[in-house]
């Protein structure tokens, strides 16, 4: 589906579910990552995440479009268009739009191993845990000003 097809779909959904025309632009925005779509208050345009169409199908896309059109029409009418507003919640129910979109089934990101460096004061034996290396010739113990010595490096998975 291309941007012009998305535009036609949004206009069709706007007329059939809201009884009002959509007079602005609807486009796919490849930069959207964690949301299905967004309504831009300044331009009144709607941006949609194409990944939701590809991975979850057209039904999910239609739900996202209805949700964004709720923001659009309520904002233009000067009514409560935010998620917390009663007008918004009622319009979502009326048109059968989801309050939130489903999560994308992408593979979870691999966790990287944590590196912990352990330093100890050579005089008072106070230990310091750090994530980043310390220049031991430049820094001293905060308690007694003794020399710091690197004891070990732990890697936690």
XYZ file of C-alpha atoms in Angstrom:
157
model
C 0.000 0.000 0.000
C 1.326 3.416 -0.947
C 0.655 6.874 0.539
C -2.043 7.748 -2.013
C -3.877 4.472 -1.230
C -3.625 5.264 2.489
C -5.039 8.747 1.823
C -8.048 7.264 -0.001
C -8.619 4.703 2.771
C -8.533 7.397 5.479
C -10.977 9.571 3.516
C -13.323 6.583 3.029
C -13.214 5.609 6.741
C -13.791 9.231 7.754
C -16.967 9.505 5.676
C -18.360 6.059 6.525
C -17.695 6.035 10.313
C -17.690 9.739 11.223
C -19.931 11.197 8.508
C -17.363 13.977 7.976
C -14.654 14.476 5.352
C -10.932 14.188 6.043
C -9.365 17.268 4.403
C -5.711 16.864 5.289
C -2.876 14.450 4.509
C -2.423 10.878 5.664
C 1.011 9.346 5.098
C 3.158 6.429 6.193
C 6.005 7.619 8.404
C 8.887 5.103 8.545
C 10.381 6.903 11.563
C 7.527 5.896 13.879
C 8.763 3.069 16.092
C 6.667 2.515 19.192
C 3.261 3.739 18.071
C 0.776 2.774 15.382
C 0.079 6.327 14.304
C -0.140 9.930 15.360
C -2.283 12.973 14.729
C -0.325 16.198 14.326
C -2.081 19.130 16.017
C -0.265 21.809 14.033
C -0.861 20.522 10.512
C -3.879 18.261 11.176
C -2.120 15.506 9.226
C -2.105 11.851 10.262
C 1.012 9.683 10.189
C 0.785 5.891 10.238
C 3.414 3.252 11.045
C 3.534 0.914 8.034
C 4.954 -1.936 10.147
C 1.502 -2.420 11.678
C -0.006 -3.057 8.250
C 2.793 -5.423 7.233
C 2.975 -7.406 10.489
C -0.614 -7.281 11.832
C -2.740 -6.750 8.736
C -5.365 -4.393 7.377
C -7.814 -4.768 10.309
C -5.193 -3.379 12.683
C -4.471 -0.538 10.231
C -8.165 0.378 10.071
C -8.326 0.438 13.882
C -5.334 2.779 14.033
C -6.865 5.051 11.379
C -10.171 5.227 13.310
C -8.262 6.084 16.493
C -6.326 8.901 14.810
C -9.497 10.192 13.123
C -11.089 10.462 16.584
C -8.246 12.810 17.585
C -8.628 14.670 14.270
C -12.385 15.298 14.294
C -12.601 16.138 18.016
C -9.684 18.580 17.753
C -11.236 20.369 14.770
C -14.550 20.618 16.658
C -12.815 22.074 19.706
C -13.765 19.129 21.926
C -11.602 16.992 24.193
C -9.269 15.136 21.825
C -6.771 13.704 24.305
C -6.780 10.101 25.556
C -7.981 11.144 29.008
C -10.967 13.188 27.741
C -14.487 11.800 28.017
C -15.416 13.033 24.503
C -12.520 11.015 23.098
C -13.434 7.842 24.998
C -17.069 8.074 23.894
C -16.192 8.599 20.224
C -13.788 5.638 20.316
C -16.634 3.409 21.543
C -19.087 4.822 19.009
C -16.891 4.076 15.981
C -15.317 0.885 17.354
C -11.768 2.200 17.467
C -9.181 0.693 19.839
C -7.865 2.838 22.684
C -4.360 1.452 22.118
C -2.895 -0.512 19.222
C -1.541 -4.029 19.637
C 2.136 -4.619 20.173
C 4.236 -5.557 17.157
C 5.391 -9.189 17.189
C 9.028 -8.259 16.513
C 11.714 -10.324 18.199
C 12.709 -8.958 21.615
C 16.031 -7.169 21.734
C 18.911 -9.200 23.085
C 20.192 -8.048 26.428
C 23.839 -7.151 26.515
C 26.025 -8.402 29.322
C 26.682 -5.897 32.109
C 30.279 -5.133 32.941
C 31.082 -4.139 36.519
C 34.546 -3.005 37.547
C 35.615 -3.370 41.161
C 38.194 -1.006 42.641
C 39.588 -0.979 46.181
C 41.504 1.563 48.226
C 44.964 0.247 49.135
C 44.843 1.976 52.570
C 41.282 1.703 54.019
C 40.084 -1.146 51.710
C 36.870 0.662 50.769
C 35.463 -0.886 47.592
C 33.999 0.971 44.611
C 31.800 -0.587 41.931
C 31.809 1.202 38.598
C 30.369 0.621 35.126
C 33.127 2.646 33.474
C 36.875 2.476 33.929
C 38.610 4.842 36.317
C 42.015 6.389 35.670
C 43.672 5.210 38.919
C 46.601 7.602 38.522
C 44.173 10.537 38.549
C 41.538 9.533 41.125
C 41.983 8.617 44.788
C 39.794 7.206 47.569
C 37.084 9.607 48.668
C 37.373 8.529 52.290
C 41.120 8.547 53.006
C 42.679 9.771 49.729
C 44.532 6.461 49.330
C 45.544 4.918 46.016
C 42.850 2.999 44.105
C 43.630 -0.449 42.742
C 41.528 -2.380 40.221
C 40.632 -5.726 41.813
C 38.494 -7.441 39.192
C 36.080 -7.083 36.314
C 32.733 -8.883 36.580
C 30.553 -9.656 33.583
C 26.918 -10.300 34.498
C 24.590 -11.798 31.900
